[in-house]
């Protein structure tokens, strides 16, 4: 299906060009490459396709090479490792044909990223170290600062997969160096650097610094109208650490809305895990159960996605091995090497399959836990029903314990009410409690031993203090809290 879509895109692109669509000049191609590096390009995929076609038409080998490498990065970010390898191989071949050191450097940076994404962290870090030494030797390299920022970011990212990981201080130093180089490039929005520094401070429990950098990342991301889900998720995690639960839930909800549209399952898994912790802290076990269930659903989606990605990567290597065997069929030693490669790949596929089976077994265990939680939730619901009936009785008798009992039964309602208007008097709060329990004006008046007119006046004052529109039913409005 994916190959069919790519073929259709290519056909429509060729039709557009055949009807006289303008071709980019070499200077325009260079400008677009700069926009891709430093900004947020709209219609990214279509523009890359047109840049590639224009480079071919103009016989502009350098533009074609960089465009192919950008296509490799796009495929890598989408998890399509098979096409990422194909584009990267083409880019490496063009870099060798052009015999330009900067192009070889670009190609090796993309190879380092792809290797890191595939879990080959040692290979990735070695390539990055090599790029550091080579970039310093390049003269008149106009993109030097930008690529130094990228290299420090990737070094921190993929060093996390090494046996000997950097210390938290070293991680922070990498990200600060990345920010330093990014900010030296005019027009660069250093969003990843701000986010990564915020993560480092959060891990060190330096919350004020973490909040500063997270908010900088969010502000910059909004400037380019980019993907905001990660920034909202980070702020939600920070608020959770600070026990600011309503704010945390608000940020996480915003993150989930965006992540669901983009199908970013790993982020949704993390978000629902945090939500589960928050609701557990708030003793809201019903919502805690829902969050846990959604966390497991998205965790399963992540596992399936990883399995698919590795299978595609292996199928690419299999196809290359088969091509090599055909090419060197006469050479017996090459056949043996090809057999060893294929056997190794099959072994890796087997390990991947075993991992999937383990994940399924883990999911079954989680399902058992969820079933046990269901029993607990039923018990909790019974307790809540009993508590509700007791609160109703207290309200009718105007029992002094009614105020505190209601707050225990509806902690979220009380917290949100106070957040809206912190200066509500106890009497005004109490009227809100009666409204939440659906008592009429006459009933409230009877149970609190005042006139119905007095209760109506209090309801009118509440409308003003809580900014409730006249057209809205006050009972319906209270239910939204």
Tab-separated table of N, CA and C in Angstrom, residues 131-272:
chain	number	residue	atom	x	y	z
A	131	UNK	N	32.452	12.997	12.946
A	131	UNK	CA	31.930	14.227	12.333
A	131	UNK	C	32.439	15.471	13.048
A	132	UNK	N	32.574	15.394	14.376
A	132	UNK	CA	33.109	16.528	15.144
A	132	UNK	C	34.514	16.890	14.658
A	133	UNK	N	35.357	15.878	14.513
A	133	UNK	CA	36.744	16.148	14.109
A	133	UNK	C	36.816	16.641	12.666
A	134	UNK	N	35.927	16.132	11.808
A	134	UNK	CA	35.959	16.521	10.392
A	134	UNK	C	35.395	17.920	10.159
A	135	UNK	N	34.376	18.281	10.945
A	135	UNK	CA	33.724	19.578	10.728
A	135	UNK	C	34.660	20.731	11.064
A	136	UNK	N	35.571	20.491	12.028
A	136	UNK	CA	36.519	21.549	12.419
A	136	UNK	C	37.565	21.798	11.329
A	137	UNK	N	37.769	20.801	10.444
A	137	UNK	CA	38.782	20.935	9.389
A	137	UNK	C	38.224	21.570	8.118
A	138	UNK	N	36.878	21.645	8.025
A	138	UNK	CA	36.270	22.207	6.822
A	138	UNK	C	36.358	23.735	6.839
A	139	UNK	N	36.917	24.296	5.794
A	139	UNK	CA	37.025	25.750	5.686
A	139	UNK	C	35.842	26.299	4.889
A	140	UNK	N	35.445	27.522	5.226
A	140	UNK	CA	34.344	28.200	4.527
A	140	UNK	C	33.063	27.346	4.549
A	141	UNK	N	32.814	26.748	5.718
A	141	UNK	CA	31.625	25.899	5.878
A	141	UNK	C	30.532	26.736	6.535
A	142	UNK	N	29.590	27.225	5.708
A	142	UNK	CA	28.618	28.211	6.194
A	142	UNK	C	27.609	27.636	7.193
A	143	UNK	N	27.417	26.308	7.202
A	143	UNK	CA	26.439	25.701	8.113
A	143	UNK	C	27.093	25.099	9.351
A	144	UNK	N	28.312	25.492	9.640
A	144	UNK	CA	29.091	24.864	10.712
A	144	UNK	C	28.375	24.918	12.062
A	145	UNK	N	27.902	26.106	12.464
A	145	UNK	CA	27.285	26.254	13.795
A	145	UNK	C	26.019	25.411	13.918
A	146	UNK	N	25.218	25.397	12.859
A	146	UNK	CA	23.978	24.621	12.884
A	146	UNK	C	24.273	23.136	13.067
A	147	UNK	N	25.221	22.617	12.309
A	147	UNK	CA	25.514	21.187	12.395
A	147	UNK	C	26.244	20.823	13.684
A	148	UNK	N	27.015	21.736	14.245
A	148	UNK	CA	27.606	21.474	15.563
A	148	UNK	C	26.503	21.339	16.621
A	149	UNK	N	25.480	22.200	16.515
A	149	UNK	CA	24.343	22.088	17.432
A	149	UNK	C	23.653	20.745	17.299
A	150	UNK	N	23.452	20.301	16.047
A	150	UNK	CA	22.830	18.997	15.818
A	150	UNK	C	23.676	17.867	16.395
A	151	UNK	N	24.990	17.927	16.157
A	151	UNK	CA	25.876	16.840	16.607
A	151	UNK	C	25.876	16.708	18.125
A	152	UNK	N	25.880	17.828	18.846
A	152	UNK	CA	25.837	17.746	20.317
A	152	UNK	C	24.485	17.174	20.782
A	153	UNK	N	23.411	17.546	20.077
A	153	UNK	CA	22.084	17.004	20.421
A	153	UNK	C	22.053	15.496	20.224
A	154	UNK	N	22.562	15.035	19.076
A	154	UNK	CA	22.559	13.599	18.784
A	154	UNK	C	23.507	12.827	19.693
A	155	UNK	N	24.615	13.453	20.063
A	155	UNK	CA	25.554	12.769	20.964
A	155	UNK	C	24.886	12.484	22.301
A	156	UNK	N	24.170	13.459	22.820
A	156	UNK	CA	23.453	13.248	24.083
A	156	UNK	C	22.360	12.195	23.914
A	157	UNK	N	21.639	12.265	22.779
A	157	UNK	CA	20.506	11.366	22.556
A	157	UNK	C	20.953	9.908	22.468
A	158	UNK	N	21.980	9.646	21.663
A	158	UNK	CA	22.350	8.253	21.395
A	158	UNK	C	23.378	7.703	22.378
A	159	UNK	N	24.021	8.587	23.148
A	159	UNK	CA	24.902	8.102	24.223
A	159	UNK	C	24.092	7.422	25.322
A	160	UNK	N	22.801	7.749	25.392
A	160	UNK	CA	21.934	7.144	26.407
A	160	UNK	C	21.806	5.636	26.210
A	161	UNK	N	22.112	5.152	25.004
A	161	UNK	CA	22.001	3.718	24.738
A	161	UNK	C	23.302	2.960	24.917
A	162	UNK	N	24.366	3.643	25.337
A	162	UNK	CA	25.656	2.981	25.548
A	162	UNK	C	25.699	2.273	26.898
A	163	UNK	N	26.598	1.311	26.993
A	163	UNK	CA	26.759	0.613	28.278
A	163	UNK	C	27.252	1.587	29.346
A	164	UNK	N	28.230	2.411	28.963
A	164	UNK	CA	28.723	3.436	29.887
A	164	UNK	C	28.102	4.763	29.485
A	165	UNK	N	27.039	5.136	30.177
A	165	UNK	CA	26.307	6.349	29.821
A	165	UNK	C	26.974	7.587	30.425
A	166	UNK	N	26.780	8.756	29.802
A	166	UNK	CA	27.290	10.001	30.385
A	166	UNK	C	26.607	10.297	31.726
A	167	UNK	N	27.250	11.102	32.540
A	167	UNK	CA	26.650	11.541	33.800
A	167	UNK	C	25.596	12.612	33.505
A	168	UNK	N	24.664	12.862	34.445
A	168	UNK	CA	23.679	13.939	34.228
A	168	UNK	C	24.337	15.282	33.919
A	169	UNK	N	25.482	15.540	34.554
A	169	UNK	CA	26.190	16.800	34.295
A	169	UNK	C	26.690	16.843	32.857
A	170	UNK	N	27.165	15.712	32.346
A	170	UNK	CA	27.653	15.658	30.966
A	170	UNK	C	26.512	15.831	29.972
A	171	UNK	N	25.365	15.194	30.263
A	171	UNK	CA	24.181	15.391	29.400
A	171	UNK	C	23.828	16.872	29.297
A	172	UNK	N	23.774	17.537	30.447
A	172	UNK	CA	23.416	18.953	30.478
A	172	UNK	C	24.421	19.779	29.684
A	173	UNK	N	25.708	19.403	29.792
A	173	UNK	CA	26.749	20.131	29.072
A	173	UNK	C	26.578	19.975	27.556
A	174	UNK	N	26.235	18.754	27.101
A	174	UNK	CA	25.992	18.541	25.670
A	174	UNK	C	24.868	19.444	25.170
A	175	UNK	N	23.770	19.474	25.921
A	175	UNK	CA	22.599	20.240	25.468
A	175	UNK	C	22.869	21.754	25.513
A	176	UNK	N	23.643	22.199	26.493
A	176	UNK	CA	23.970	23.627	26.550
A	176	UNK	C	24.885	24.026	25.394
A	177	UNK	N	25.799	23.128	25.015
A	177	UNK	CA	26.649	23.409	23.861
A	177	UNK	C	25.818	23.444	22.586
A	178	UNK	N	24.833	22.543	22.492
A	178	UNK	CA	23.938	22.557	21.332
A	178	UNK	C	23.193	23.884	21.242
A	179	UNK	N	22.657	24.356	22.378
A	179	UNK	CA	21.937	25.628	22.402
A	179	UNK	C	22.851	26.778	22.007
A	180	UNK	N	24.093	26.738	22.505
A	180	UNK	CA	25.067	27.792	22.190
A	180	UNK	C	25.270	27.906	20.678
A	181	UNK	N	25.453	26.768	20.019
A	181	UNK	CA	25.702	26.796	18.568
A	181	UNK	C	24.442	27.140	17.780
A	182	UNK	N	23.293	26.623	18.217
A	182	UNK	CA	22.045	26.934	17.504
A	182	UNK	C	21.752	28.436	17.515
A	183	UNK	N	21.936	29.052	18.672
A	183	UNK	CA	21.589	30.468	18.796
A	183	UNK	C	22.556	31.381	18.046
A	184	UNK	N	23.689	30.833	17.575
A	184	UNK	CA	24.625	31.634	16.793
A	184	UNK	C	24.235	31.677	15.310
A	185	UNK	N	23.231	30.862	14.935
A	185	UNK	CA	22.785	30.829	13.540
A	185	UNK	C	21.544	31.691	13.412
A	186	UNK	N	21.581	32.668	12.547
A	186	UNK	CA	20.461	33.584	12.369
A	186	UNK	C	19.249	32.827	11.842
A	187	UNK	N	18.111	33.013	12.505
A	187	UNK	CA	16.869	32.390	12.050
A	187	UNK	C	16.601	31.027	12.637
A	188	UNK	N	17.539	30.494	13.422
A	188	UNK	CA	17.334	29.160	13.981
A	188	UNK	C	16.452	29.230	15.222
A	189	UNK	N	15.480	28.351	15.303
A	189	UNK	CA	14.649	28.204	16.496
A	189	UNK	C	15.144	26.969	17.234
A	190	UNK	N	15.839	27.166	18.361
A	190	UNK	CA	16.529	26.069	19.054
A	190	UNK	C	15.600	25.312	19.993
A	191	UNK	N	14.466	24.829	19.459
A	191	UNK	CA	13.471	24.164	20.301
A	191	UNK	C	14.003	22.895	20.957
A	192	UNK	N	14.649	21.978	20.208
A	192	UNK	CA	15.123	20.745	20.864
A	192	UNK	C	16.099	21.021	21.994
A	193	UNK	N	16.976	22.027	21.809
A	193	UNK	CA	17.953	22.331	22.847
A	193	UNK	C	17.258	22.811	24.122
A	194	UNK	N	16.265	23.699	23.985
A	194	UNK	CA	15.532	24.164	25.161
A	194	UNK	C	14.839	22.989	25.870
A	195	UNK	N	14.206	22.140	25.078
A	195	UNK	CA	13.498	20.986	25.656
A	195	UNK	C	14.457	20.053	26.373
A	196	UNK	N	15.590	19.765	25.733
A	196	UNK	CA	16.556	18.834	26.314
A	196	UNK	C	17.186	19.377	27.596
A	197	UNK	N	17.467	20.672	27.611
A	197	UNK	CA	18.005	21.275	28.838
A	197	UNK	C	16.956	21.207	29.950
A	198	UNK	N	15.702	21.476	29.591
A	198	UNK	CA	14.615	21.358	30.577
A	198	UNK	C	14.527	19.954	31.144
A	199	UNK	N	14.675	18.931	30.271
A	199	UNK	CA	14.653	17.539	30.741
A	199	UNK	C	15.778	17.261	31.716
A	200	UNK	N	16.967	17.799	31.424
A	200	UNK	CA	18.119	17.581	32.300
A	200	UNK	C	17.883	18.207	33.682
A	201	UNK	N	17.319	19.414	33.692
A	201	UNK	CA	17.050	20.072	34.979
A	201	UNK	C	15.934	19.351	35.742
A	202	UNK	N	14.951	18.820	35.006
A	202	UNK	CA	13.879	18.079	35.672
A	202	UNK	C	14.440	16.819	36.336
A	203	UNK	N	15.346	16.126	35.634
A	203	UNK	CA	15.964	14.924	36.205
A	203	UNK	C	16.771	15.264	37.454
A	204	UNK	N	17.349	16.492	37.461
A	204	UNK	CA	18.125	16.935	38.626
A	204	UNK	C	17.244	17.574	39.697
A	205	UNK	N	15.914	17.603	39.466
A	205	UNK	CA	14.935	18.194	40.392
A	205	UNK	C	15.157	19.695	40.599
A	206	UNK	N	15.735	20.351	39.602
A	206	UNK	CA	15.860	21.814	39.634
A	206	UNK	C	14.665	22.369	38.848
A	207	UNK	N	13.536	22.455	39.547
A	207	UNK	CA	12.262	22.669	38.867
A	207	UNK	C	12.106	24.058	38.260
A	208	UNK	N	12.637	25.085	38.909
A	208	UNK	CA	12.515	26.435	38.353
A	208	UNK	C	13.238	26.540	37.012
A	209	UNK	N	14.437	25.965	36.946
A	209	UNK	CA	15.198	25.987	35.693
A	209	UNK	C	14.491	25.153	34.631
A	210	UNK	N	13.961	24.004	35.030
A	210	UNK	CA	13.238	23.147	34.075
A	210	UNK	C	12.044	23.896	33.499
A	211	UNK	N	11.272	24.586	34.362
A	211	UNK	CA	10.098	25.320	33.883
A	211	UNK	C	10.499	26.431	32.920
A	212	UNK	N	11.591	27.116	33.221
A	212	UNK	CA	12.052	28.204	32.347
A	212	UNK	C	12.329	27.685	30.934
A	213	UNK	N	13.069	26.591	30.830
A	213	UNK	CA	13.446	26.075	29.506
A	213	UNK	C	12.258	25.414	28.799
A	214	UNK	N	11.369	24.762	29.544
A	214	UNK	CA	10.173	24.182	28.923
A	214	UNK	C	9.292	25.276	28.330
A	215	UNK	N	9.123	26.369	29.058
A	215	UNK	CA	8.296	27.465	28.560
A	215	UNK	C	8.941	28.146	27.356
A	216	UNK	N	10.296	28.228	27.342
A	216	UNK	CA	10.993	28.763	26.176
A	216	UNK	C	10.749	27.872	24.959
A	217	UNK	N	10.804	26.549	25.185
A	217	UNK	CA	10.576	25.604	24.081
A	217	UNK	C	9.156	25.746	23.535
A	218	UNK	N	8.175	25.860	24.433
A	218	UNK	CA	6.776	26.002	24.011
A	218	UNK	C	6.578	27.301	23.236
A	219	UNK	N	7.153	28.381	23.743
A	219	UNK	CA	7.029	29.684	23.086
A	219	UNK	C	7.611	29.634	21.674
A	220	UNK	N	8.795	29.036	21.534
A	220	UNK	CA	9.446	28.950	20.226
A	220	UNK	C	8.698	28.017	19.284
A	221	UNK	N	8.162	26.915	19.834
A	221	UNK	CA	7.409	25.970	19.004
A	221	UNK	C	6.146	26.642	18.445
A	222	UNK	N	5.493	27.481	19.262
A	222	UNK	CA	4.300	28.188	18.792
A	222	UNK	C	4.659	29.173	17.678
A	223	UNK	N	5.863	29.731	17.734
A	223	UNK	CA	6.283	30.679	16.702
A	223	UNK	C	6.279	30.056	15.321
A	224	UNK	N	6.732	28.811	15.269
A	224	UNK	CA	6.823	28.134	13.966
A	224	UNK	C	5.610	27.240	13.695
A	225	UNK	N	4.614	27.316	14.586
A	225	UNK	CA	3.392	26.501	14.450
A	225	UNK	C	3.742	25.027	14.314
A	226	UNK	N	4.618	24.567	15.205
A	226	UNK	CA	5.097	23.194	15.137
A	226	UNK	C	4.299	22.241	16.019
A	227	UNK	N	4.890	21.061	16.244
A	227	UNK	CA	4.259	19.988	17.007
A	227	UNK	C	4.403	20.278	18.504
A	228	UNK	N	3.303	20.673	19.160
A	228	UNK	CA	3.350	21.158	20.543
A	228	UNK	C	3.174	20.062	21.579
A	229	UNK	N	2.850	18.854	21.166
A	229	UNK	CA	2.479	17.809	22.123
A	229	UNK	C	3.589	17.513	23.124
A	230	UNK	N	4.834	17.472	22.660
A	230	UNK	CA	5.957	17.144	23.559
A	230	UNK	C	6.136	18.233	24.610
A	231	UNK	N	6.034	19.507	24.181
A	231	UNK	CA	6.210	20.604	25.142
A	231	UNK	C	5.107	20.575	26.212
A	232	UNK	N	3.850	20.336	25.794
A	232	UNK	CA	2.758	20.242	26.768
A	232	UNK	C	2.978	19.049	27.723
A	233	UNK	N	3.442	17.938	27.167
A	233	UNK	CA	3.679	16.751	27.996
A	233	UNK	C	4.763	17.024	29.033
A	234	UNK	N	5.831	17.727	28.623
A	234	UNK	CA	6.919	18.047	29.557
A	234	UNK	C	6.424	18.941	30.689
A	235	UNK	N	5.627	19.950	30.353
A	235	UNK	CA	5.083	20.833	31.385
A	235	UNK	C	4.132	20.071	32.307
A	236	UNK	N	3.392	19.120	31.742
A	236	UNK	CA	2.518	18.284	32.568
A	236	UNK	C	3.308	17.451	33.547
A	237	UNK	N	4.425	16.871	33.083
A	237	UNK	CA	5.287	16.066	33.955
A	237	UNK	C	5.884	16.929	35.062
A	238	UNK	N	6.283	18.144	34.720
A	238	UNK	CA	6.847	19.067	35.704
A	238	UNK	C	5.814	19.414	36.774
A	239	UNK	N	4.589	19.750	36.355
A	239	UNK	CA	3.531	20.088	37.311
A	239	UNK	C	3.194	18.895	38.205
A	240	UNK	N	3.274	17.694	37.649
A	240	UNK	CA	3.058	16.496	38.467
A	240	UNK	C	4.115	16.395	39.561
A	241	UNK	N	5.370	16.639	39.201
A	241	UNK	CA	6.450	16.604	40.197
A	241	UNK	C	6.229	17.649	41.283
A	242	UNK	N	5.649	18.800	40.874
A	242	UNK	CA	5.393	19.882	41.832
A	242	UNK	C	4.055	19.717	42.554
A	243	UNK	N	3.359	18.590	42.257
A	243	UNK	CA	2.055	18.295	42.866
A	243	UNK	C	0.984	19.315	42.504
A	244	UNK	N	1.158	19.974	41.351
A	244	UNK	CA	0.127	20.882	40.834
A	244	UNK	C	-0.752	20.071	39.883
A	245	UNK	N	-1.608	19.228	40.467
A	245	UNK	CA	-2.302	18.220	39.686
A	245	UNK	C	-3.292	18.778	38.658
A	246	UNK	N	-4.118	19.793	38.993
A	246	UNK	CA	-5.033	20.314	37.969
A	246	UNK	C	-4.296	20.869	36.741
A	247	UNK	N	-3.179	21.606	36.982
A	247	UNK	CA	-2.401	22.128	35.869
A	247	UNK	C	-1.776	21.000	35.061
A	248	UNK	N	-1.278	19.989	35.772
A	248	UNK	CA	-0.657	18.840	35.092
A	248	UNK	C	-1.658	18.161	34.171
A	249	UNK	N	-2.865	17.928	34.664
A	249	UNK	CA	-3.887	17.271	33.852
A	249	UNK	C	-4.271	18.124	32.635
A	250	UNK	N	-4.304	19.432	32.824
A	250	UNK	CA	-4.646	20.327	31.720
A	250	UNK	C	-3.594	20.248	30.609
A	251	UNK	N	-2.309	20.302	30.999
A	251	UNK	CA	-1.236	20.214	30.001
A	251	UNK	C	-1.259	18.858	29.290
A	252	UNK	N	-1.471	17.790	30.053
A	252	UNK	CA	-1.456	16.449	29.463
A	252	UNK	C	-2.636	16.273	28.510
A	253	UNK	N	-3.800	16.819	28.873
A	253	UNK	CA	-4.958	16.753	27.970
A	253	UNK	C	-4.648	17.445	26.647
A	254	UNK	N	-3.987	18.611	26.714
A	254	UNK	CA	-3.618	19.334	25.489
A	254	UNK	C	-2.649	18.510	24.644
A	255	UNK	N	-1.704	17.871	25.318
A	255	UNK	CA	-0.743	17.015	24.611
A	255	UNK	C	-1.437	15.842	23.938
A	256	UNK	N	-2.383	15.224	24.642
A	256	UNK	CA	-3.076	14.045	24.106
A	256	UNK	C	-3.875	14.377	22.850
A	257	UNK	N	-4.531	15.539	22.844
A	257	UNK	CA	-5.336	15.943	21.681
A	257	UNK	C	-4.462	15.986	20.425
A	258	UNK	N	-3.269	16.584	20.559
A	258	UNK	CA	-2.369	16.711	19.401
A	258	UNK	C	-1.758	15.362	19.049
A	259	UNK	N	-1.318	14.623	20.081
A	259	UNK	CA	-0.651	13.335	19.836
A	259	UNK	C	-1.588	12.327	19.176
A	260	UNK	N	-2.872	12.365	19.516
A	260	UNK	CA	-3.832	11.444	18.893
A	260	UNK	C	-4.007	11.757	17.411
A	261	UNK	N	-4.034	13.053	17.070
A	261	UNK	CA	-4.160	13.426	15.651
A	261	UNK	C	-2.950	12.942	14.866
A	262	UNK	N	-1.758	13.028	15.475
A	262	UNK	CA	-0.525	12.648	14.788
A	262	UNK	C	-0.157	11.175	15.001
A	263	UNK	N	-0.947	10.475	15.845
A	263	UNK	CA	-0.703	9.051	16.145
A	263	UNK	C	0.687	8.820	16.750
A	264	UNK	N	1.050	9.668	17.696
A	264	UNK	CA	2.337	9.534	18.381
A	264	UNK	C	2.087	8.667	19.611
A	265	UNK	N	2.141	7.337	19.437
A	265	UNK	CA	1.695	6.402	20.456
A	265	UNK	C	2.602	6.381	21.694
A	266	UNK	N	3.916	6.520	21.491
A	266	UNK	CA	4.801	6.459	22.659
A	266	UNK	C	4.519	7.610	23.621
A	267	UNK	N	4.183	8.789	23.048
A	267	UNK	CA	3.877	9.950	23.876
A	267	UNK	C	2.555	9.746	24.608
A	268	UNK	N	1.569	9.176	23.930
A	268	UNK	CA	0.279	8.895	24.566
A	268	UNK	C	0.444	7.885	25.700
A	269	UNK	N	1.304	6.877	25.484
A	269	UNK	CA	1.564	5.893	26.547
A	269	UNK	C	2.130	6.584	27.785
A	270	UNK	N	3.137	7.460	27.585
A	270	UNK	CA	3.753	8.177	28.710
A	270	UNK	C	2.753	9.112	29.393
A	271	UNK	N	1.939	9.801	28.574
A	271	UNK	CA	0.969	10.744	29.142
A	271	UNK	C	-0.049	10.035	30.031
A	272	UNK	N	-0.580	8.894	29.557
A	272	UNK	CA	-1.580	8.187	30.356
A	272	UNK	C	-0.948	7.544	31.602
